[in-house]
Amino acid sequence: MKLKKLIFCICFWVCLSGCGQAIGNNNTKTADISSGELRKEVFALVSSAENSSTDYAEQYAYIEDIGDGRGYTAGIIGFTTGTGDLLEVVERYTELKPENELKKYISALEQVNGTDSHEGLGNAFEKAWVDAAQSAEMIQAQNDILDEQYMNVALRYAKEDGLCPLGQYIYYDALVVHGSGDSEDCFEAIRDAALEKEKAPSDGGDETAFLTAFLDARGPVMQMEIAHSDLSRLNAQRKFLSEKNFNLALPLEWTMYGEPFSLTYDQISKMP
């Protein structure tokens, strides 16, 4: 009886060891990027791609037009006026803090949704965004929309496909750039293309092969836009994949647009 229990325990541990083991120095009990140190790691990784800095806390106040046809790009993950998620941030901010300087721009934001126009916005709007980003309510508003539209969606699909933290991050990064929907260049289309080539781990597939197929499918979609034609963020993900770092164990080293980055436990512990 004891031998049977021992064999069962060993088999159970082998099945879970891919995602369930301790993640570097993180002491993360659940392999989920939605909170704790893994969330900080993923925020820093995405920030290196979006803002060439791992200091994601500084990006809540970021705002500029990067010329990608989406109007203003702003905040921690690059909410845009053209896609409407920036409008949703301002609306959530207004719910949290009814008296604010961004509230008066809601009508203009509704009008420019779906375009690259700055009409009714301009320098005064940019300043109001920067000023608002100093408040806890604006940070919460950005984090709320980030979770609702990107993080939670990424985790839902990642859990359905049986992915470890690396795969969760890869899904989240793709959603940040491509969004969710039914167009040929959205996240779901990329995932569908990967599933046509490889089985998901939840269906008995190999995680490395599946995530490689996902990145292979994402590359051409990235290059459909000049602003995203540099595949550094995908190359960094391929590097972690080649290292079999499924749990995003620290330290991490990668290159983004020719610039080297690293992330250590000491750095993570100092991030908000």
mmCIF file of C-alpha atoms in Angstrom:
data_model
loop_
_atom_site.group_PDB
_atom_site.id
_atom_site.type_symbol
_atom_site.label_atom_id
_atom_site.label_comp_id
_atom_site.label_asym_id
_atom_site.label_seq_id
_atom_site.Cartn_x
_atom_site.Cartn_y
_atom_site.Cartn_z
ATOM 1 C CA MET A 1 0.000 0.000 0.000
ATOM 2 C CA LYS A 2 2.793 2.433 0.920
ATOM 3 C CA LEU A 3 4.599 1.590 -2.322
ATOM 4 C CA LYS A 4 1.475 2.354 -4.351
ATOM 5 C CA LYS A 5 1.096 5.694 -2.591
ATOM 6 C CA LEU A 6 4.738 6.515 -3.262
ATOM 7 C CA ILE A 7 4.414 5.676 -6.956
ATOM 8 C CA PHE A 8 1.250 7.775 -7.181
ATOM 9 C CA CYS A 9 2.946 10.769 -5.556
ATOM 10 C CA ILE A 10 5.934 10.540 -7.873
ATOM 11 C CA CYS A 11 3.709 10.368 -10.959
ATOM 12 C CA PHE A 12 1.582 13.251 -9.716
ATOM 13 C CA TRP A 13 4.670 15.414 -9.136
ATOM 14 C CA VAL A 14 6.058 14.662 -12.598
ATOM 15 C CA CYS A 15 2.762 15.729 -14.177
ATOM 16 C CA LEU A 16 2.739 19.033 -12.317
ATOM 17 C CA SER A 17 6.458 19.872 -12.334
ATOM 18 C CA GLY A 18 6.308 21.866 -15.585
ATOM 19 C CA CYS A 19 4.286 24.756 -14.093
ATOM 20 C CA GLY A 20 4.074 23.856 -10.440
ATOM 21 C CA GLN A 21 7.662 24.103 -9.303
ATOM 22 C CA ALA A 22 8.990 27.187 -7.523
ATOM 23 C CA ILE A 23 9.606 30.023 -9.931
ATOM 24 C CA GLY A 24 13.195 31.126 -9.354
ATOM 25 C CA ASN A 25 13.289 33.173 -6.149
ATOM 26 C CA ASN A 26 9.664 34.177 -6.550
ATOM 27 C CA ASN A 27 8.175 31.635 -4.132
ATOM 28 C CA THR A 28 5.070 31.806 -6.296
ATOM 29 C CA LYS A 29 2.604 29.138 -5.208
ATOM 30 C CA THR A 30 0.323 29.441 -8.205
ATOM 31 C CA ALA A 31 1.748 29.788 -11.694
ATOM 32 C CA ASP A 32 -0.425 32.729 -12.717
ATOM 33 C CA ILE A 33 0.795 36.054 -14.119
ATOM 34 C CA SER A 34 -2.212 38.026 -12.876
ATOM 35 C CA SER A 35 -0.675 38.942 -9.530
ATOM 36 C CA GLY A 36 2.458 39.074 -7.418
ATOM 37 C CA GLU A 37 5.977 38.953 -8.771
ATOM 38 C CA LEU A 38 5.006 37.270 -12.034
ATOM 39 C CA ARG A 39 2.691 40.190 -12.812
ATOM 40 C CA LYS A 40 5.594 42.584 -12.194
ATOM 41 C CA GLU A 41 7.845 40.539 -14.470
ATOM 42 C CA VAL A 42 5.318 40.555 -17.280
ATOM 43 C CA PHE A 43 4.635 44.283 -16.886
ATOM 44 C CA ALA A 44 8.384 44.938 -17.088
ATOM 45 C CA LEU A 45 8.779 42.718 -20.158
ATOM 46 C CA VAL A 46 5.921 44.384 -22.015
ATOM 47 C CA SER A 47 7.152 47.824 -20.972
ATOM 48 C CA SER A 48 10.545 47.082 -22.499
ATOM 49 C CA ALA A 49 8.764 46.483 -25.810
ATOM 50 C CA GLU A 50 6.277 49.332 -25.561
ATOM 51 C CA ASN A 51 8.483 51.992 -23.951
ATOM 52 C CA SER A 52 12.086 50.706 -24.063
ATOM 53 C CA SER A 53 12.143 50.626 -20.262
ATOM 54 C CA THR A 54 11.385 48.031 -17.612
ATOM 55 C CA ASP A 55 10.137 50.788 -15.288
ATOM 56 C CA TYR A 56 6.472 50.203 -16.033
ATOM 57 C CA ALA A 57 5.325 52.471 -13.185
ATOM 58 C CA GLU A 58 6.589 55.472 -15.148
ATOM 59 C CA GLN A 59 4.436 54.599 -18.139
ATOM 60 C CA TYR A 60 1.041 55.438 -16.644
ATOM 61 C CA ALA A 61 1.747 59.070 -17.612
ATOM 62 C CA TYR A 62 3.067 58.283 -21.099
ATOM 63 C CA ILE A 63 1.229 59.767 -24.072
ATOM 64 C CA GLU A 64 2.156 60.436 -27.713
ATOM 65 C CA ASP A 65 1.089 59.767 -31.275
ATOM 66 C CA ILE A 66 3.492 57.136 -32.628
ATOM 67 C CA GLY A 67 2.135 57.377 -36.152
ATOM 68 C CA ASP A 68 0.523 53.952 -36.310
ATOM 69 C CA GLY A 69 -2.908 55.187 -37.361
ATOM 70 C CA ARG A 70 -4.395 54.770 -33.877
ATOM 71 C CA GLY A 71 -4.174 58.394 -32.752
ATOM 72 C CA TYR A 72 -2.803 58.897 -29.266
ATOM 73 C CA THR A 73 -1.056 55.978 -27.570
ATOM 74 C CA ALA A 74 -0.980 56.363 -23.798
ATOM 75 C CA GLY A 75 -0.560 54.670 -20.455
ATOM 76 C CA ILE A 76 1.051 51.519 -19.160
ATOM 77 C CA ILE A 77 0.248 49.296 -22.163
ATOM 78 C CA GLY A 78 -0.436 51.869 -24.849
ATOM 79 C CA PHE A 79 -4.195 52.446 -24.740
ATOM 80 C CA THR A 80 -5.212 54.337 -27.876
ATOM 81 C CA THR A 81 -7.803 56.882 -28.898
ATOM 82 C CA GLY A 82 -8.284 55.071 -32.189
ATOM 83 C CA THR A 83 -9.282 51.724 -30.687
ATOM 84 C CA GLY A 84 -11.384 53.136 -27.874
ATOM 85 C CA ASP A 85 -9.673 51.571 -24.879
ATOM 86 C CA LEU A 86 -8.223 54.960 -23.897
ATOM 87 C CA LEU A 87 -11.778 56.285 -23.797
ATOM 88 C CA GLU A 88 -12.708 53.424 -21.492
ATOM 89 C CA VAL A 89 -9.819 54.319 -19.187
ATOM 90 C CA VAL A 90 -11.039 57.912 -18.955
ATOM 91 C CA GLU A 91 -14.597 56.747 -18.301
ATOM 92 C CA ARG A 92 -13.430 54.394 -15.536
ATOM 93 C CA TYR A 93 -11.247 57.159 -14.087
ATOM 94 C CA THR A 94 -14.290 59.444 -14.023
ATOM 95 C CA GLU A 95 -16.266 56.772 -12.161
ATOM 96 C CA LEU A 96 -13.505 56.601 -9.577
ATOM 97 C CA LYS A 97 -12.901 60.353 -9.442
ATOM 98 C CA PRO A 98 -15.929 62.260 -10.790
ATOM 99 C CA GLU A 99 -14.269 65.663 -10.598
ATOM 100 C CA ASN A 100 -11.274 65.540 -12.945
ATOM 101 C CA GLU A 101 -9.743 67.400 -15.893
ATOM 102 C CA LEU A 102 -10.096 64.521 -18.367
ATOM 103 C CA LYS A 103 -13.864 64.257 -18.009
ATOM 104 C CA LYS A 104 -14.480 67.137 -20.423
ATOM 105 C CA TYR A 105 -12.693 65.222 -23.206
ATOM 106 C CA ILE A 106 -15.017 62.200 -23.162
ATOM 107 C CA SER A 107 -17.172 63.575 -25.985
ATOM 108 C CA ALA A 108 -14.110 64.282 -28.152
ATOM 109 C CA LEU A 109 -12.740 60.808 -27.409
ATOM 110 C CA GLU A 110 -16.015 59.278 -28.546
ATOM 111 C CA GLN A 111 -15.820 61.261 -31.784
ATOM 112 C CA VAL A 112 -12.244 60.224 -32.661
ATOM 113 C CA ASN A 113 -12.774 56.548 -31.797
ATOM 114 C CA GLY A 114 -11.909 54.504 -34.878
ATOM 115 C CA THR A 115 -9.716 57.229 -36.371
ATOM 116 C CA ASP A 116 -6.262 58.751 -35.886
ATOM 117 C CA SER A 117 -7.687 62.244 -35.334
ATOM 118 C CA HIS A 118 -6.682 64.575 -32.484
ATOM 119 C CA GLU A 119 -9.703 66.792 -32.974
ATOM 120 C CA GLY A 120 -10.897 68.250 -29.693
ATOM 121 C CA LEU A 121 -7.845 66.894 -27.874
ATOM 122 C CA GLY A 122 -4.343 68.301 -28.498
ATOM 123 C CA ASN A 123 -1.797 69.681 -26.040
ATOM 124 C CA ALA A 124 -4.309 70.449 -23.307
ATOM 125 C CA PHE A 125 -5.540 66.846 -23.344
ATOM 126 C CA GLU A 126 -1.974 65.534 -23.239
ATOM 127 C CA LYS A 127 -1.219 67.662 -20.158
ATOM 128 C CA ALA A 128 -4.438 66.576 -18.469
ATOM 129 C CA TRP A 129 -3.494 62.919 -19.051
ATOM 130 C CA VAL A 130 -0.017 63.384 -17.573
ATOM 131 C CA ASP A 131 -1.412 65.230 -14.554
ATOM 132 C CA ALA A 132 -4.130 62.625 -13.981
ATOM 133 C CA ALA A 133 -1.577 59.798 -14.057
ATOM 134 C CA GLN A 134 -0.148 61.074 -10.777
ATOM 135 C CA SER A 135 -3.320 59.980 -8.987
ATOM 136 C CA ALA A 136 -4.129 56.577 -7.517
ATOM 137 C CA GLU A 137 -7.512 56.651 -9.252
ATOM 138 C CA MET A 138 -5.959 56.916 -12.728
ATOM 139 C CA ILE A 139 -3.524 54.113 -11.996
ATOM 140 C CA GLN A 140 -6.432 51.965 -10.831
ATOM 141 C CA ALA A 141 -8.483 52.888 -13.915
ATOM 142 C CA GLN A 142 -5.657 51.813 -16.227
ATOM 143 C CA ASN A 143 -5.101 48.596 -14.305
ATOM 144 C CA ASP A 144 -8.838 47.835 -14.340
ATOM 145 C CA ILE A 145 -9.143 48.127 -18.127
ATOM 146 C CA LEU A 146 -5.844 46.281 -18.587
ATOM 147 C CA ASP A 147 -7.165 43.357 -16.546
ATOM 148 C CA GLU A 148 -10.637 43.297 -18.065
ATOM 149 C CA GLN A 149 -9.640 43.546 -21.721
ATOM 150 C CA TYR A 150 -6.184 41.973 -21.847
ATOM 151 C CA MET A 151 -4.913 40.112 -18.780
ATOM 152 C CA ASN A 152 -8.118 38.220 -17.987
ATOM 153 C CA VAL A 153 -8.642 37.304 -21.640
ATOM 154 C CA ALA A 154 -5.057 36.064 -21.927
ATOM 155 C CA LEU A 155 -5.420 33.924 -18.809
ATOM 156 C CA ARG A 156 -8.733 32.473 -19.924
ATOM 157 C CA TYR A 157 -7.263 31.248 -23.193
ATOM 158 C CA ALA A 158 -3.950 30.234 -21.601
ATOM 159 C CA LYS A 159 -5.667 28.107 -18.988
ATOM 160 C CA GLU A 160 -7.866 26.547 -21.654
ATOM 161 C CA ASP A 161 -4.702 25.650 -23.583
ATOM 162 C CA GLY A 162 -2.770 24.488 -20.502
ATOM 163 C CA LEU A 163 0.015 27.081 -20.654
ATOM 164 C CA CYS A 164 2.624 27.933 -18.044
ATOM 165 C CA PRO A 165 3.584 31.549 -17.155
ATOM 166 C CA LEU A 166 5.717 31.953 -20.291
ATOM 167 C CA GLY A 167 2.763 31.031 -22.485
ATOM 168 C CA GLN A 168 0.477 33.281 -20.449
ATOM 169 C CA TYR A 169 2.881 36.174 -21.033
ATOM 170 C CA ILE A 170 3.102 35.393 -24.755
ATOM 171 C CA TYR A 171 -0.702 35.461 -24.986
ATOM 172 C CA TYR A 172 -0.964 38.670 -22.956
ATOM 173 C CA ASP A 173 1.656 40.450 -25.059
ATOM 174 C CA ALA A 174 -0.170 39.449 -28.235
ATOM 175 C CA LEU A 175 -3.466 40.766 -26.878
ATOM 176 C CA VAL A 176 -1.844 44.076 -25.918
ATOM 177 C CA VAL A 177 -0.658 44.558 -29.504
ATOM 178 C CA HIS A 178 -3.401 42.930 -31.573
ATOM 179 C CA GLY A 179 -6.466 42.995 -29.359
ATOM 180 C CA SER A 180 -9.321 40.519 -29.188
ATOM 181 C CA GLY A 181 -11.930 40.113 -31.918
ATOM 182 C CA ASP A 182 -12.776 38.362 -35.145
ATOM 183 C CA SER A 183 -10.479 40.094 -37.649
ATOM 184 C CA GLU A 184 -7.658 38.301 -39.455
ATOM 185 C CA ASP A 185 -5.037 40.173 -37.437
ATOM 186 C CA CYS A 186 -6.504 39.747 -33.936
ATOM 187 C CA PHE A 187 -5.285 37.490 -31.144
ATOM 188 C CA GLU A 188 -7.908 34.806 -31.777
ATOM 189 C CA ALA A 189 -6.875 34.475 -35.435
ATOM 190 C CA ILE A 190 -3.241 33.992 -34.409
ATOM 191 C CA ARG A 191 -4.208 31.370 -31.833
ATOM 192 C CA ASP A 192 -6.439 29.567 -34.344
ATOM 193 C CA ALA A 193 -3.533 29.417 -36.809
ATOM 194 C CA ALA A 194 -1.307 27.902 -34.114
ATOM 195 C CA LEU A 195 -3.951 25.320 -33.205
ATOM 196 C CA GLU A 196 -4.136 24.272 -36.838
ATOM 197 C CA LYS A 197 -0.417 23.442 -36.743
ATOM 198 C CA GLU A 198 0.045 22.043 -33.241
ATOM 199 C CA LYS A 199 -2.049 20.643 -30.422
ATOM 200 C CA ALA A 200 -2.311 22.739 -27.265
ATOM 201 C CA PRO A 201 -0.693 21.205 -24.153
ATOM 202 C CA SER A 202 -4.167 20.731 -22.671
ATOM 203 C CA ASP A 203 -4.911 18.467 -25.634
ATOM 204 C CA GLY A 204 -1.711 16.474 -25.268
ATOM 205 C CA GLY A 205 0.525 18.724 -27.345
ATOM 206 C CA ASP A 206 4.078 19.837 -26.624
ATOM 207 C CA GLU A 207 4.201 23.339 -25.123
ATOM 208 C CA THR A 208 7.385 24.372 -26.929
ATOM 209 C CA ALA A 209 6.017 23.254 -30.304
ATOM 210 C CA PHE A 210 2.683 24.936 -29.694
ATOM 211 C CA LEU A 211 4.120 28.277 -28.567
ATOM 212 C CA THR A 212 6.580 28.198 -31.471
ATOM 213 C CA ALA A 213 3.628 27.768 -33.822
ATOM 214 C CA PHE A 214 1.899 30.702 -32.130
ATOM 215 C CA LEU A 215 4.946 32.954 -32.562
ATOM 216 C CA ASP A 216 5.360 31.774 -36.164
ATOM 217 C CA ALA A 217 1.750 32.763 -36.838
ATOM 218 C CA ARG A 218 2.136 36.101 -35.062
ATOM 219 C CA GLY A 219 5.240 37.235 -36.962
ATOM 220 C CA PRO A 220 3.518 38.006 -40.301
ATOM 221 C CA VAL A 221 0.671 39.755 -38.466
ATOM 222 C CA MET A 222 3.192 41.976 -36.670
ATOM 223 C CA GLN A 223 4.834 42.883 -39.951
ATOM 224 C CA MET A 224 1.547 44.050 -41.440
ATOM 225 C CA GLU A 225 2.218 47.346 -39.620
ATOM 226 C CA ILE A 226 5.388 49.413 -39.919
ATOM 227 C CA ALA A 227 5.162 50.379 -36.242
ATOM 228 C CA HIS A 228 5.349 46.701 -35.257
ATOM 229 C CA SER A 229 7.604 45.377 -38.004
ATOM 230 C CA ASP A 230 10.541 44.911 -35.618
ATOM 231 C CA LEU A 231 10.132 41.436 -34.140
ATOM 232 C CA SER A 232 12.302 42.002 -31.056
ATOM 233 C CA ARG A 233 9.480 41.193 -28.661
ATOM 234 C CA LEU A 234 8.898 37.866 -30.424
ATOM 235 C CA ASN A 235 12.624 37.138 -30.487
ATOM 236 C CA ALA A 236 12.802 37.700 -26.729
ATOM 237 C CA GLN A 237 9.930 35.273 -26.228
ATOM 238 C CA ARG A 238 11.626 32.717 -28.483
ATOM 239 C CA LYS A 239 14.775 33.072 -26.366
ATOM 240 C CA PHE A 240 12.899 32.242 -23.154
ATOM 241 C CA LEU A 241 11.237 29.367 -24.978
ATOM 242 C CA SER A 242 14.579 27.979 -26.199
ATOM 243 C CA GLU A 243 15.830 28.170 -22.608
ATOM 244 C CA LYS A 244 12.772 26.150 -21.479
ATOM 245 C CA ASN A 245 12.050 28.928 -18.976
ATOM 246 C CA PHE A 246 8.339 28.147 -18.834
ATOM 247 C CA ASN A 247 8.006 29.651 -15.350
ATOM 248 C CA LEU A 248 9.825 32.914 -16.203
ATOM 249 C CA ALA A 249 12.380 32.122 -13.510
ATOM 250 C CA LEU A 250 14.648 35.039 -12.648
ATOM 251 C CA PRO A 251 17.073 36.387 -13.668
ATOM 252 C CA LEU A 252 15.913 37.158 -17.208
ATOM 253 C CA GLU A 253 18.043 38.596 -19.994
ATOM 254 C CA TRP A 254 16.781 39.718 -23.401
ATOM 255 C CA THR A 255 17.310 42.253 -26.169
ATOM 256 C CA MET A 256 14.708 44.727 -27.393
ATOM 257 C CA TYR A 257 15.347 46.827 -30.506
ATOM 258 C CA GLY A 258 19.078 46.255 -30.109
ATOM 259 C CA GLU A 259 19.144 47.284 -26.453
ATOM 260 C CA PRO A 260 20.009 44.691 -23.787
ATOM 261 C CA PHE A 261 17.703 44.291 -20.779
ATOM 262 C CA SER A 262 17.840 42.221 -17.637
ATOM 263 C CA LEU A 263 15.524 41.582 -14.732
ATOM 264 C CA THR A 264 16.576 40.294 -11.334
ATOM 265 C CA TYR A 265 14.768 39.392 -8.149
ATOM 266 C CA ASP A 266 16.254 42.488 -6.486
ATOM 267 C CA GLN A 267 14.783 44.720 -9.219
ATOM 268 C CA ILE A 268 11.386 43.027 -9.023
ATOM 269 C CA SER A 269 11.245 43.397 -5.245
ATOM 270 C CA LYS A 270 11.531 47.183 -5.588
ATOM 271 C CA MET A 271 8.765 47.515 -8.198
ATOM 272 C CA PRO A 272 5.261 48.583 -7.084
#
